[in-house]
CSV table of C-alpha atoms and ligand atoms in Angstrom, one decimal:
chain,number,residue,atom,x,y,z
Z,300,MET,CA,-1.8,15.7,-26.7
Z,301,MET,CA,-0.4,13.9,-23.7
Z,302,ASP,CA,-2.4,14.0,-20.5
Z,303,THR,CA,0.0,15.4,-18.0
Z,304,SER,CA,-2.9,15.7,-15.2
Z,305,SER,CA,-2.1,13.5,-12.2
Z,306,PRO,CA,-4.1,10.3,-12.0
Z,307,LYS,CA,-7.1,10.1,-9.5
Z,308,PRO,CA,-6.4,8.4,-6.2
Z,309,ILE,CA,-8.0,5.0,-5.8
Z,310,LEU,CA,-10.5,4.4,-3.2
Z,311,LEU,CA,-11.0,0.8,-2.3
Z,312,VAL,CA,-14.5,0.1,-0.7
Z,313,ALA,CA,-16.0,-3.3,0.1
Z,314,ALA,CA,-19.7,-3.7,-0.2
Z,315,CYS,CA,-22.1,-6.4,0.8
Z,316,ALA,CA,-25.4,-7.7,-0.6
Z,317,LEU,CA,-27.0,-9.3,2.7
Z,318,VAL,CA,-29.4,-11.7,1.7
Z,319,ASP,CA,-32.6,-13.1,3.8
Z,320,ALA,CA,-34.6,-16.0,3.7
Z,321,ASP,CA,-36.9,-14.5,0.9
Z,322,ASN,CA,-34.0,-13.6,-1.3
Z,323,ARG,CA,-34.3,-10.0,-0.5
Z,324,VAL,CA,-31.1,-7.8,-0.3
Z,325,LEU,CA,-30.5,-5.1,2.4
Z,326,LEU,CA,-30.2,-1.5,1.1
Z,327,SER,CA,-29.1,1.3,3.3
Z,328,GLN,CA,-29.8,4.9,2.5
Z,329,ARG,CA,-27.0,7.4,2.9
Z,330,PRO,CA,-27.9,9.8,5.6
Z,331,GLU,CA,-28.2,13.6,5.1
Z,332,GLY,CA,-24.7,15.3,5.4
Z,333,LYS,CA,-22.9,12.6,3.6
Z,334,ALA,CA,-21.7,12.5,0.0
Z,335,LEU,CA,-24.6,11.1,-2.1
Z,336,ALA,CA,-27.1,11.6,0.6
Z,337,GLY,CA,-30.4,10.0,0.1
Z,338,LEU,CA,-29.1,7.6,-2.4
Z,339,TRP,CA,-29.4,3.7,-1.5
Z,340,GLU,CA,-26.2,1.7,-1.4
Z,341,PHE,CA,-24.9,-1.8,-0.3
Z,342,PRO,CA,-23.6,-1.8,3.2
Z,343,GLY,CA,-20.0,-1.7,3.5
Z,344,GLY,CA,-17.0,0.9,3.7
Z,345,LYS,CA,-13.6,1.8,3.1
Z,346,VAL,CA,-10.9,-0.7,3.2
Z,347,GLU,CA,-8.5,0.4,6.0
Z,348,PRO,CA,-4.8,-0.3,5.6
Z,349,GLY,CA,-3.9,-4.0,6.6
Z,350,GLU,CA,-7.4,-5.2,6.1
Z,351,THR,CA,-8.6,-7.6,3.4
Z,352,PRO,CA,-12.1,-6.5,2.0
Z,353,GLU,CA,-13.7,-9.4,3.8
Z,354,GLU,CA,-12.2,-8.3,7.2
Z,355,THR,CA,-13.5,-4.8,6.3
Z,356,LEU,CA,-17.0,-6.2,5.8
Z,357,VAL,CA,-16.9,-8.2,9.1
Z,358,ARG,CA,-16.1,-4.7,10.9
Z,359,GLU,CA,-18.4,-2.5,9.0
Z,360,LEU,CA,-21.4,-4.8,9.3
Z,361,ARG,CA,-20.9,-5.0,13.0
Z,362,GLU,CA,-20.5,-1.1,13.2
Z,363,GLU,CA,-23.3,-0.1,10.8
Z,364,LEU,CA,-25.7,-2.8,11.4
Z,365,GLY,CA,-24.9,-4.4,14.6
Z,366,ILE,CA,-24.8,-7.9,13.0
Z,367,GLU,CA,-22.0,-10.6,13.2
Z,368,THR,CA,-20.7,-12.6,10.3
Z,369,LYS,CA,-17.5,-14.4,9.4
Z,370,VAL,CA,-15.1,-14.1,6.6
Z,371,PRO,CA,-15.9,-17.6,5.2
Z,372,CYS,CA,-19.7,-16.5,4.9
Z,373,LEU,CA,-18.7,-13.7,2.5
Z,374,ALA,CA,-18.9,-14.8,-1.1
Z,375,PRO,CA,-17.4,-12.6,-4.0
Z,376,LEU,CA,-19.8,-11.8,-6.6
Z,377,THR,CA,-18.6,-9.1,-8.8
Z,378,PHE,CA,-16.6,-5.8,-9.0
Z,379,ALA,CA,-17.6,-2.3,-9.5
Z,380,SER,CA,-15.2,0.3,-10.8
Z,381,HIS,CA,-16.2,3.9,-11.2
Z,382,ALA,CA,-14.6,7.3,-12.0
Z,383,TYR,CA,-16.1,9.9,-9.6
Z,384,GLU,CA,-14.8,13.4,-10.1
Z,385,THR,CA,-11.9,13.4,-7.5
Z,386,PHE,CA,-11.2,9.6,-7.1
Z,387,HIS,CA,-11.5,6.2,-8.7
Z,388,LEU,CA,-13.6,4.0,-6.8
Z,389,LEU,CA,-13.0,0.1,-6.9
Z,390,MET,CA,-15.6,-1.9,-5.0
Z,391,PRO,CA,-15.8,-5.6,-4.6
Z,392,LEU,CA,-19.3,-6.7,-4.0
Z,393,TYR,CA,-19.8,-9.7,-1.8
Z,394,VAL,CA,-22.9,-11.8,-1.1
Z,395,CYS,CA,-23.7,-13.0,2.6
Z,396,ARG,CA,-26.4,-15.2,3.6
Z,397,ARG,CA,-25.2,-16.2,7.1
Z,398,PHE,CA,-25.0,-13.6,9.7
Z,399,GLU,CA,-26.3,-13.4,13.3
Z,400,GLY,CA,-28.7,-10.6,14.6
Z,401,ILE,CA,-31.2,-8.5,13.0
Z,402,PRO,CA,-29.6,-5.4,11.1
Z,403,MET,CA,-30.4,-2.2,12.9
Z,404,PRO,CA,-29.6,1.2,11.7
Z,405,ARG,CA,-26.7,2.1,14.1
Z,406,GLU,CA,-25.4,5.2,12.0
Z,407,GLY,CA,-28.8,7.1,11.3
Z,408,GLN,CA,-29.3,5.4,7.9
Z,409,VAL,CA,-32.7,4.0,6.7
Z,410,LEU,CA,-32.7,0.3,6.0
Z,411,LYS,CA,-34.8,-1.6,3.6
Z,412,TRP,CA,-34.9,-5.3,2.5
Z,413,VAL,CA,-35.6,-5.0,-1.4
Z,414,ALA,CA,-36.2,-7.8,-4.0
Z,415,PRO,CA,-33.4,-7.3,-6.7
Z,416,ARG,CA,-36.2,-7.0,-9.5
Z,417,ASN,CA,-37.5,-3.9,-7.4
Z,418,MET,CA,-34.0,-2.4,-6.9
Z,419,ARG,CA,-34.3,0.1,-9.7
Z,420,ASP,CA,-37.0,2.0,-7.6
Z,421,TYR,CA,-34.2,2.9,-5.2
Z,422,PRO,CA,-31.9,5.4,-6.7
Z,423,MET,CA,-28.2,4.2,-6.1
Z,424,PRO,CA,-24.8,5.8,-6.6
Z,425,PRO,CA,-23.4,5.4,-10.0
Z,426,ALA,CA,-20.9,2.8,-8.8
Z,427,ASP,CA,-23.7,0.6,-7.2
Z,428,GLU,CA,-26.2,0.5,-9.8
Z,429,PRO,CA,-24.5,-1.6,-12.5
Z,430,LEU,CA,-24.3,-4.4,-9.9
Z,431,ILE,CA,-28.1,-5.0,-9.7
Z,432,PRO,CA,-28.1,-7.4,-12.7
Z,433,PHE,CA,-25.7,-9.7,-11.0
Z,434,LEU,CA,-28.1,-10.0,-8.1
Z,435,ILE,CA,-30.9,-10.4,-10.4
Z,436,ASP,CA,-29.2,-13.4,-12.0
Z,437,LEU,CA,-28.0,-14.8,-8.8
Z,438,LEU,CA,-31.2,-14.6,-6.8
Y,224,C5P,O1,-19.3,5.5,2.6
Y,224,C5P,P1,-18.1,6.6,2.3
Y,224,C5P,O2,-18.5,7.9,2.3
Y,224,C5P,O3,-16.8,6.3,3.2
Y,224,C5P,O4,-17.7,6.1,1.0
Y,224,C5P,C1,-16.8,6.9,0.2
Y,224,C5P,C2,-17.3,7.1,-1.2
Y,224,C5P,O5,-17.4,6.0,-1.8
Y,224,C5P,C3,-18.6,7.8,-1.3
Y,224,C5P,O6,-18.7,9.2,-1.2
Y,224,C5P,C4,-19.0,7.4,-2.5
Y,224,C5P,O7,-18.7,8.3,-3.7
Y,224,C5P,C5,-18.6,5.9,-2.7
Y,224,C5P,N1,-19.3,4.8,-2.5
Y,224,C5P,C6,-20.3,4.3,-3.5
Y,224,C5P,N2,-21.0,3.4,-3.3
Y,224,C5P,C7,-20.9,2.7,-2.0
Y,224,C5P,C8,-20.1,3.2,-1.1
Y,224,C5P,C9,-19.3,4.1,-1.3
Y,224,C5P,O8,-20.2,4.9,-4.7
Y,224,C5P,N3,-21.8,1.5,-1.8
């Protein structure tokens, strides 16, 4: 039978693996009151109209973590695609090693630098989890 239900809206979110000198990646725990509270994710956020995903990340890293980076410091690594119940998430993942400042939790989140091989100890949203092997291979 033909599926006549309307397609799910697409949500475009850009995510970033910030990498430190020890090849650890910054994870951010979603605060209480937000969807998927308590899960650990890569910093980032929704791509606003008129933005490229790289511009989104420069803005979000400033807003969420108080650090400064530049578009050329963001290297695309891979892409997540996950069908949530009410929307379909498309999420490019970038890697960034060059940024200024020390990441601070500016939105009530908890931050943790984690080696990729230990990331499975930190429960992630279903869209983020399949990205872990790419970071293990890279780092
Ligand atoms: O962060 P924000 O709540 O704006 O993200 C919108 C939705 O995108 C979340 O509710 C979550 O379902 C999804 N998301 C995700 N992984 C991320 C960021 C967002 O699955 N790293």
